[in-house]
Amino acid sequence: MGKDSEPAARPARSGRARAEELADKQHEISVTEFFEKNKQILGFDSRAKSLLMGVKEAVDNSLDACEESEILPDIVVKVRKVGEEEYEVSIEDNGPGIVHRAMPNVFGRLLYGSRFHAMRQSRGQQGIGISATVMYANVSTGKPAHIASRIEGEDEVAWEMDISIDTKTNRPIVTNDRAFPWVDKAHGTLIEYTTKGRYVTGKQSIFEYLKETAIVNPHARIEFHDPDGKIWTFERATEVMPPKAKEIKPHPAGMEIGDMMSYSARSEQRTVRDFLKNDFCRMTDRLAAEVCEKAGVDPGSRPQDLGREGSMKLISAIADTKIMAPPSDCLSPIGDTLIKKGLMHILEGMRPEYYATPVTRPAHTVNGNPFTVEAGIVYGGEIPSDGQVTIMRFANRVPLLYQQGADIITKAVSEFDWRRYGLEQRGGKGIPYGPAIVLVHVASTKVPFTSEGKEAIASLPEIEDEILAALRLVARNLKSHLNKMERKSKTHEKFDIVQKILPDLANKVSAQLGRPVPDLSRTITKIMNVVWIEPAKSRTEGKKSYAISYTVYNYTVRPHTLMLHMALPKDCISEAVTGAPMFDSVNDEGKTQWVIRDLEPSKSVQVSFVLEGEMADTFDPDDVYVSGINPVIVMGAEALPGDWGIKGMEITETDDPVPEDDSAEEEEKEELEEEEFSKEAMDDE
Amino acid sequence: MNDRQKTAFDRLTEMAEGVYDALDRGDIPQMTLPLRSKRNIEFDPMTQVWKYGNLKTTRTAKTTQGATTMLRTAYTTEFINEMIRENKSSTLREMYYISEGWNAAKFHSQDEGNLLAEDLETMSHCMREDFKLRPEESGAHVYGNVTFRTMTRKGMKDINCMDDVSEQGFAVPYSVEKDTFEIKSHDVRFIMALETGGMYARLIENGFPEKAGCCLVHLSGQPARSTRRLIKRLNEENGLPVVVFTDGDPWSFRIFASVAYGAIKTAHISEYLATPTANFVGITASDILNYDLPTDKLNDKDIGALHAELSDPRFNSEFWDTEIRAMLEMNRKAEQQALAKYGLDYVTDKYLPDKLSQLGLL
């Protein structure tokens, strides 16, 4: 009998036991183990990439930590080859350090961090964190990572320890934990680990990553010791810290169902009304009531009880309600001046001809997340001109080196018609060709990546529109520069005639005839008939300052009084500017004006001053404007634009005859009819 | 300094004075010279050659090109006057290298230097030789029973262009003017100018000069001035008829034109260089058809050149109009050596006798 009952009971018991067993097993497949088996999700899918990912995670963390503590970052990255595909990597920063008790979890536990639900632009939201690097190092070489850290304070000691990760429990295993004297280190963190990897150079290299990082973080100093023993230093280009990004509460429109469920469950508010009003930004009593009503949720009920269904209702009600866009001060754009500064600093070796004034777009919102787009273009010089332009993509100040083809930035650059702006592009589509580097930075509290690998930004139309708008503005700057250069090279020819050719000609014929050299001023006036402005810029010796000069030649037949205007970097204006001869005034924005009075025909005068300070190099002396004179007879400066915001000098003067076009140029060309001479050119040889 | 050099020296000095005076007056210096293009060549009935017409171009220091050319003129005249004074001479190539030190006036190619030397000729009405500027050896040769008396390192010597020369013939010197070069005697009935070295060698090997009683001149492509001058003198001084035998393509037509009518680039001295009575013995478009010669397709440059010739006044005759249009229509060209299709002797046994008897030269 008993035998009868047993088979009946057994399935029940053993079924349960098996389920329990299975459930246990499911528990045992920890986050850590899961990631170990799915390394590609973390970006550890190739040896070369693994090596880069580790450096990237550590450097991103260092920059974030420094920014939070308002420290100018000083980061040293060392990569040393220790075996076949095995490298020893160390990253040391001068950040705020990590308290002793937090060290094991920060480095030895996946998904440990404080960033969940923090609405703020940060680098670290990309990638799964430094702990993944530690784990990968553990798994691939069997060696623990070595960590040292010290927080600021006289009586604080430095701690060091070896950490590995128990992949079953996702818990750190700490050994050799001890305090030690860290000589000459006030605060900072060091991580050293040995990992499998492959060191590569080129577009997806550690070097490239650090270089691009230095461009968008001009306040950082980064030193890189490569495996060949070379040391590369990206010096700090500015002492100006990026503005600290504020933390804001989430915007209701940015909530997805999972977010809403966990956020409401963890809320400390007593009612759904208060939860809506206090745990989100841009919500008011009225809006909270409206959402509750539309959702059919009792505003007095507990948010912890919302559950899946209630959360769903809230989300769809929020979608139906007009809510003000989130504030954008949680974003920290780099800003046009610092982008330019960073680009100039790092790309100096390529001697670019032009840095198009970078553009920072106003913040917009997509899915409740504020974002902003910045763009810059560098053109000419030694940038290779025979290939496609280089696109530098950034998300929250982190360079994106992989999956260029899948990225919205690439898509926007390819869809933009560059032909109108002076770059070659076959059929007006695709990545343009020419000597240019295009930089695009997308900053957001939550950058929408295409995948967990966080290597490409997803194609959201709102973001694409903003990228296109930024490109259009920056491309327009490029185009106006190219136009200016073309005009300049044309007009410069005349300048060469009167400055070089004519004097030489006069000397030659005088010497041949044994007569005195004639005075050329009347001839020169007849040829030019303009007021010529020749800008020049040179670095002064030893100091971080630049000497700027404008030589103004009056090649017309009558005297002229005129004003020059330039917008100088505000912080660079000192006595060396305001005390210079002919200086007139300066306004709050750094716009200066200079007066040149009664410049006689055939005479020249020089406005010169010194710009001091770290922004001095960003000033382009070609950006000069004139007023008080008919701009048509001026070469080398544009007419003062109407929106300059200050009053030009009130001088009216009768127009000089405008220099006419030379019809003689046409005649001269006819002399050389190529086809005519192509074989007859052999005539005399 | 001989008279001609004195004239050259004075004229160049005048040009410098013109520039100086303009600068001294406060004016923009200008120079006026004949327009050297096919738009400005005219037939001169007196000399029967094509010369520059009345169209002028004004070179002004207002433009970079004008000012640069003017500066080059100043440097070049100084250089020439110095050579005249010191009794030196230089090649055009040497002048090109010397211009390295001329700042903005530096020549960027040999052609620029050559063109400037020609400009100076047209402006001063002197010859390049008077400026002590000479070209490199041209590679042109003469073969036939003609005796020249010419300057050698050991003084004036007689050279017979059959007996005293190698198989290649007598190398034409860069100057064949009377002071250093005389045509002493000859025993030929006509002159035949040839475009290619291959045909020149073929006719010599086949004993054609002896058989036909002619003197061969290998033009070596577009003939140099002295080659054209030599042909002209043989024609003018010795009454020898001239025939020109070239490939059948648009460029060869121009070779004939520069021998017979005068070249556009040197139209200011056409009367010294051109032989208006010269006859063309092929290869024409009609010859390609009549002799069924192997051909090549015309390329884009060929076609462009043929079209340019249709608007070139020198080719404005019924003969050339028909031949040029025929060539455009068949879209083919042929080399003179294509006659070898019928054997090595065909050219001397059949083709040339045909052509020359039509002209009454055989």
XYZ file of N, CA, C and O in Angstrom, chain A residues 548-649:
408
model
N 49.840 90.414 -31.403
C 48.942 90.569 -32.537
C 49.236 91.932 -33.151
O 49.447 92.904 -32.422
N 49.265 91.966 -34.483
C 49.444 93.291 -35.081
C 48.603 93.422 -36.345
O 48.330 92.436 -37.022
N 48.189 94.629 -36.599
C 47.481 94.955 -37.827
C 48.210 96.122 -38.467
O 48.247 97.212 -37.893
N 48.810 95.878 -39.631
C 49.447 96.988 -40.330
C 48.430 97.527 -41.328
O 47.870 96.769 -42.122
N 48.163 98.806 -41.221
C 47.163 99.421 -42.094
C 47.891 100.331 -43.081
O 48.592 101.265 -42.674
N 47.781 99.985 -44.359
C 48.431 100.782 -45.413
C 47.362 101.597 -46.125
O 46.342 101.061 -46.526
N 47.608 102.851 -46.317
C 46.681 103.648 -47.111
C 47.204 103.755 -48.536
O 48.069 104.566 -48.846
N 46.671 102.905 -49.408
C 47.068 102.944 -50.817
C 46.035 103.699 -51.637
O 45.716 103.306 -52.751
N 45.441 104.738 -51.083
C 44.501 105.535 -51.856
C 45.074 106.941 -51.977
O 46.144 107.232 -51.432
N 44.327 107.790 -52.657
C 44.877 109.126 -52.896
C 44.507 110.130 -51.816
O 44.946 111.267 -51.857
N 43.652 109.719 -50.854
C 43.318 110.698 -49.826
C 43.487 110.129 -48.420
O 43.544 108.917 -48.241
N 43.573 111.006 -47.422
C 43.735 110.509 -46.045
C 42.452 109.839 -45.561
O 41.362 110.149 -46.034
N 42.578 108.900 -44.617
C 41.416 108.196 -44.089
C 41.488 108.096 -42.574
O 42.565 107.984 -42.001
N 40.286 108.148 -41.972
C 40.146 107.868 -40.551
C 39.220 106.675 -40.455
O 38.196 106.633 -41.136
N 39.591 105.680 -39.679
C 38.774 104.470 -39.607
C 38.909 103.806 -38.245
O 39.786 104.162 -37.457
N 38.009 102.868 -38.006
C 38.049 102.111 -36.757
C 38.224 100.642 -37.055
O 37.635 100.123 -38.002
N 39.009 99.971 -36.216
C 39.131 98.514 -36.296
C 38.398 97.911 -35.105
O 38.403 98.488 -34.021
N 37.782 96.769 -35.329
C 37.072 96.076 -34.260
C 37.490 94.630 -34.234
O 37.536 93.983 -35.270
N 37.774 94.133 -33.024
C 37.975 92.687 -32.879
C 37.385 92.246 -31.552
O 37.419 92.975 -30.578
N 36.863 91.016 -31.567
C 36.367 90.421 -30.337
C 37.500 89.593 -29.743
O 37.840 88.529 -30.247
N 38.107 90.100 -28.678
C 39.246 89.404 -28.078
C 38.744 88.499 -26.944
O 37.722 88.792 -26.328
N 39.477 87.393 -26.678
C 39.086 86.570 -25.526
C 39.118 87.448 -24.261
O 40.136 88.071 -23.964
N 38.017 87.471 -23.574
C 37.822 88.411 -22.457
C 38.957 88.364 -21.438
O 39.456 89.395 -21.003
N 39.348 87.142 -21.084
C 40.316 86.992 -20.000
C 41.723 87.399 -20.422
O 42.623 87.423 -19.593
N 41.911 87.654 -21.688
C 43.263 87.947 -22.163
C 43.522 89.446 -22.279
O 44.576 89.861 -22.733
N 42.509 90.233 -21.940
C 42.660 91.672 -22.120
C 43.292 92.276 -20.868
O 42.739 92.182 -19.779
N 44.484 92.805 -21.057
C 45.180 93.403 -19.925
C 45.658 94.788 -20.348
O 45.297 95.289 -21.412
N 46.506 95.318 -19.538
C 47.129 96.605 -19.839
C 47.840 96.561 -21.201
O 47.905 97.554 -21.907
N 48.316 95.342 -21.546
C 49.018 95.191 -22.817
C 48.089 95.425 -24.005
O 48.542 95.591 -25.129
N 46.779 95.412 -23.767
C 45.831 95.729 -24.824
C 45.326 97.156 -24.654
O 45.450 97.999 -25.543
N 44.789 97.419 -23.472
C 44.133 98.714 -23.270
C 45.133 99.867 -23.265
O 44.764 101.009 -23.500
N 46.405 99.540 -23.003
C 47.396 100.615 -22.979
C 48.069 100.809 -24.322
O 48.930 101.672 -24.471
N 47.701 100.000 -25.304
C 48.378 100.084 -26.596
C 47.935 101.326 -27.354
O 46.810 101.803 -27.167
N 48.814 101.856 -28.203
C 48.440 103.052 -28.965
C 47.215 102.773 -29.845
O 47.056 101.655 -30.328
N 46.396 103.786 -29.994
C 45.195 103.750 -30.842
C 44.056 102.937 -30.234
O 42.993 102.797 -30.836
N 44.264 102.358 -29.042
C 43.164 101.657 -28.383
C 42.080 102.669 -28.044
O 42.360 103.775 -27.606
N 40.821 102.276 -28.247
C 39.734 103.195 -27.959
C 38.892 102.699 -26.784
O 38.778 103.353 -25.771
N 38.303 101.508 -26.930
C 37.445 101.044 -25.836
C 37.237 99.544 -25.937
O 37.552 98.912 -26.940
N 36.683 98.974 -24.870
C 36.359 97.556 -24.840
C 35.047 97.394 -24.076
O 34.777 98.147 -23.146
N 34.214 96.440 -24.503
C 32.976 96.220 -23.749
C 33.071 94.915 -22.947
O 34.099 94.240 -22.948
N 31.969 94.553 -22.270
C 31.979 93.392 -21.372
C 32.323 92.090 -22.082
O 32.842 91.158 -21.490
N 31.980 92.019 -23.364
C 32.209 90.761 -24.072
C 33.618 90.645 -24.643
O 33.924 89.660 -25.306
N 34.414 91.663 -24.424
C 35.773 91.624 -24.956
C 35.881 92.219 -26.341
O 36.903 92.093 -27.006
N 34.804 92.863 -26.799
C 34.871 93.494 -28.112
C 35.619 94.828 -27.994
O 35.198 95.714 -27.258
N 36.710 94.913 -28.751
C 37.541 96.117 -28.636
C 37.382 96.978 -29.870
O 37.048 96.491 -30.943
N 37.612 98.265 -29.708
C 37.711 99.100 -30.891
C 38.924 100.007 -30.837
O 39.402 100.386 -29.787
N 39.428 100.312 -32.002
C 40.676 101.038 -32.169
C 40.438 102.119 -33.211
O 39.750 101.879 -34.194
N 41.019 103.275 -32.977
C 40.809 104.373 -33.921
C 42.119 104.746 -34.610
O 43.141 104.960 -33.959
N 42.050 104.780 -35.921
C 43.212 105.240 -36.692
C 42.802 106.553 -37.349
O 41.860 106.579 -38.145
N 43.478 107.615 -36.990
C 43.068 108.939 -37.467
C 43.993 109.445 -38.560
O 45.215 109.325 -38.450
N 43.368 110.014 -39.587
C 44.101 110.757 -40.611
C 45.324 110.017 -41.141
O 46.439 110.521 -41.087
N 45.099 108.806 -41.629
C 46.194 108.068 -42.239
C 46.400 108.607 -43.663
O 45.533 108.505 -44.516
N 47.571 109.202 -43.854
C 47.848 109.879 -45.122
C 48.083 108.861 -46.244
O 48.498 107.723 -45.986
N 47.859 109.274 -47.498
C 48.149 108.378 -48.628
C 49.593 107.909 -48.599
O 50.473 108.665 -48.147
N 49.809 106.696 -49.045
C 51.142 106.064 -49.093
C 51.776 105.876 -47.724
O 52.963 105.579 -47.645
N 51.001 106.052 -46.678
C 51.580 105.842 -45.341
C 50.955 104.596 -44.726
O 49.882 104.147 -45.130
N 51.652 104.067 -43.736
C 51.079 102.936 -43.019
C 51.237 103.151 -41.527
O 52.064 103.953 -41.091
N 50.426 102.429 -40.764
C 50.475 102.560 -39.319
C 50.213 101.167 -38.760
O 49.564 100.332 -39.411
N 50.748 100.878 -37.585
C 50.551 99.538 -37.031
C 49.868 99.569 -35.673
O 50.325 100.229 -34.747
N 48.741 98.857 -35.601
C 48.083 98.619 -34.326
C 48.676 97.320 -33.801
O 48.631 96.298 -34.490
N 49.285 97.360 -32.614
C 49.814 96.090 -32.114
C 49.631 96.015 -30.613
O 49.691 97.017 -29.908
N 49.381 94.813 -30.164
C 49.166 94.589 -28.739
C 49.502 93.135 -28.417
O 49.720 92.326 -29.312
N 49.529 92.844 -27.124
C 49.867 91.483 -26.691
C 48.669 90.893 -25.959
O 48.083 91.544 -25.100
N 48.298 89.681 -26.337
C 47.238 88.951 -25.640
C 47.900 88.010 -24.655
O 48.748 87.203 -25.028
N 47.501 88.103 -23.396
C 48.095 87.238 -22.386
C 47.027 86.310 -21.837
O 45.863 86.679 -21.749
N 47.445 85.141 -21.452
C 46.494 84.216 -20.835
C 46.289 82.997 -21.695
O 46.687 82.956 -22.857
N 45.689 81.997 -21.090
C 45.670 80.706 -21.766
C 44.732 80.648 -22.960
O 44.820 79.747 -23.770
N 43.817 81.617 -23.090
C 42.925 81.602 -24.238
C 43.499 82.400 -25.413
O 42.878 82.521 -26.457
N 44.693 82.967 -25.202
C 45.256 83.871 -26.217
C 45.390 83.179 -27.567
O 45.184 83.787 -28.609
N 45.707 81.878 -27.544
C 45.927 81.201 -28.828
C 44.635 81.007 -29.617
O 44.670 80.755 -30.813
N 43.498 81.117 -28.967
C 42.253 80.858 -29.699
C 41.827 82.046 -30.567
O 40.923 81.932 -31.369
N 42.480 83.177 -30.398
C 42.076 84.344 -31.176
C 42.633 84.273 -32.601
O 43.816 84.044 -32.805
N 41.732 84.422 -33.561
C 42.137 84.397 -34.967
C 42.204 85.838 -35.481
O 41.185 86.511 -35.577
N 43.395 86.331 -35.790
C 43.513 87.751 -36.151
C 42.804 88.130 -37.453
O 42.583 89.300 -37.709
N 42.435 87.114 -38.240
C 41.684 87.425 -39.456
C 40.270 87.900 -39.149
O 39.588 88.440 -40.009
N 39.810 87.660 -37.931
C 38.477 88.111 -37.549
C 38.537 89.579 -37.127
O 38.465 89.899 -35.946
N 38.672 90.441 -38.107
C 38.765 91.873 -37.814
C 37.762 92.624 -38.697
O 37.484 92.213 -39.821
N 37.200 93.664 -38.150
C 36.152 94.405 -38.844
C 36.487 95.888 -38.861
O 37.221 96.368 -38.007
N 35.915 96.591 -39.853
C 36.174 98.029 -39.925
C 34.867 98.798 -39.887
O 33.810 98.295 -40.258
N 34.963 100.036 -39.451
C 33.827 100.946 -39.559
C 34.376 102.344 -39.794
O 35.582 102.576 -39.671
N 33.498 103.242 -40.154
C 33.918 104.628 -40.367
C 34.551 104.849 -41.731
O 35.041 105.935 -42.023
N 34.550 103.825 -42.566
C 35.148 103.937 -43.885
C 34.309 103.079 -44.816
O 33.712 102.098 -44.380
N 34.250 103.452 -46.073
C 33.515 102.634 -47.021
C 34.217 101.270 -47.127
O 35.350 101.198 -47.603
N 33.561 100.202 -46.681
C 34.254 98.901 -46.619
C 34.700 98.393 -47.988
O 35.578 97.533 -48.078
N 34.115 98.947 -49.045
C 34.471 98.486 -50.385
C 35.926 98.811 -50.724
O 36.583 98.090 -51.463
N 36.445 99.878 -50.141
C 37.835 100.223 -50.458
C 38.807 99.638 -49.442
O 39.990 99.968 -49.433
N 38.300 98.742 -48.565
C 39.183 98.125 -47.583
C 39.449 96.683 -47.992
O 38.535 95.961 -48.364
N 40.696 96.282 -47.903
C 41.023 94.872 -48.121
C 41.655 94.336 -46.855
O 42.500 94.976 -46.249
N 41.249 93.131 -46.471
C 41.832 92.497 -45.287
C 40.929 92.567 -44.077
O 41.262 92.024 -43.030
N 39.781 93.241 -44.172
C 38.842 93.278 -43.056
C 37.439 93.431 -43.617
O 37.241 93.994 -44.682
N 36.492 92.894 -42.876
C 35.104 92.954 -43.312
C 34.426 94.181 -42.698
O 34.920 94.746 -41.723
N 33.277 94.513 -43.265
C 32.490 95.590 -42.670
C 31.958 95.130 -41.315
O 31.650 93.958 -41.130
N 31.884 96.040 -40.372
C 31.381 95.710 -39.037
C 29.942 95.207 -39.161
O 29.084 95.889 -39.702
N 29.664 93.971 -38.694
C 28.300 93.471 -38.855
C 27.303 94.262 -38.008
O 27.660 94.826 -36.970
N 26.064 94.279 -38.462
C 25.030 95.052 -37.778
C 24.776 94.579 -36.359
O 24.399 95.363 -35.493
N 25.022 93.280 -36.102
C 24.710 92.766 -34.769
C 25.901 92.816 -33.829
O 25.942 92.140 -32.818
N 26.878 93.600 -34.165
C 28.078 93.673 -33.337
C 27.747 94.222 -31.949
O 28.391 93.922 -30.969
N 26.724 95.068 -31.914
C 26.230 95.492 -30.608
C 26.851 96.758 -30.061
O 26.510 97.202 -28.981
N 27.770 97.310 -30.781
C 28.276 98.603 -30.337
C 28.220 99.558 -31.497
O 28.198 99.157 -32.652
N 28.266 100.781 -31.155
C 28.143 101.771 -32.192
C 29.498 102.006 -32.834
O 30.493 102.214 -32.147
N 29.543 101.897 -34.131
C 30.778 102.217 -34.823
C 31.004 103.718 -34.758
O 30.180 104.473 -34.256
N 32.118 104.152 -35.229
C 32.408 105.569 -35.182
C 31.496 106.317 -36.142
O 31.211 105.855 -37.236
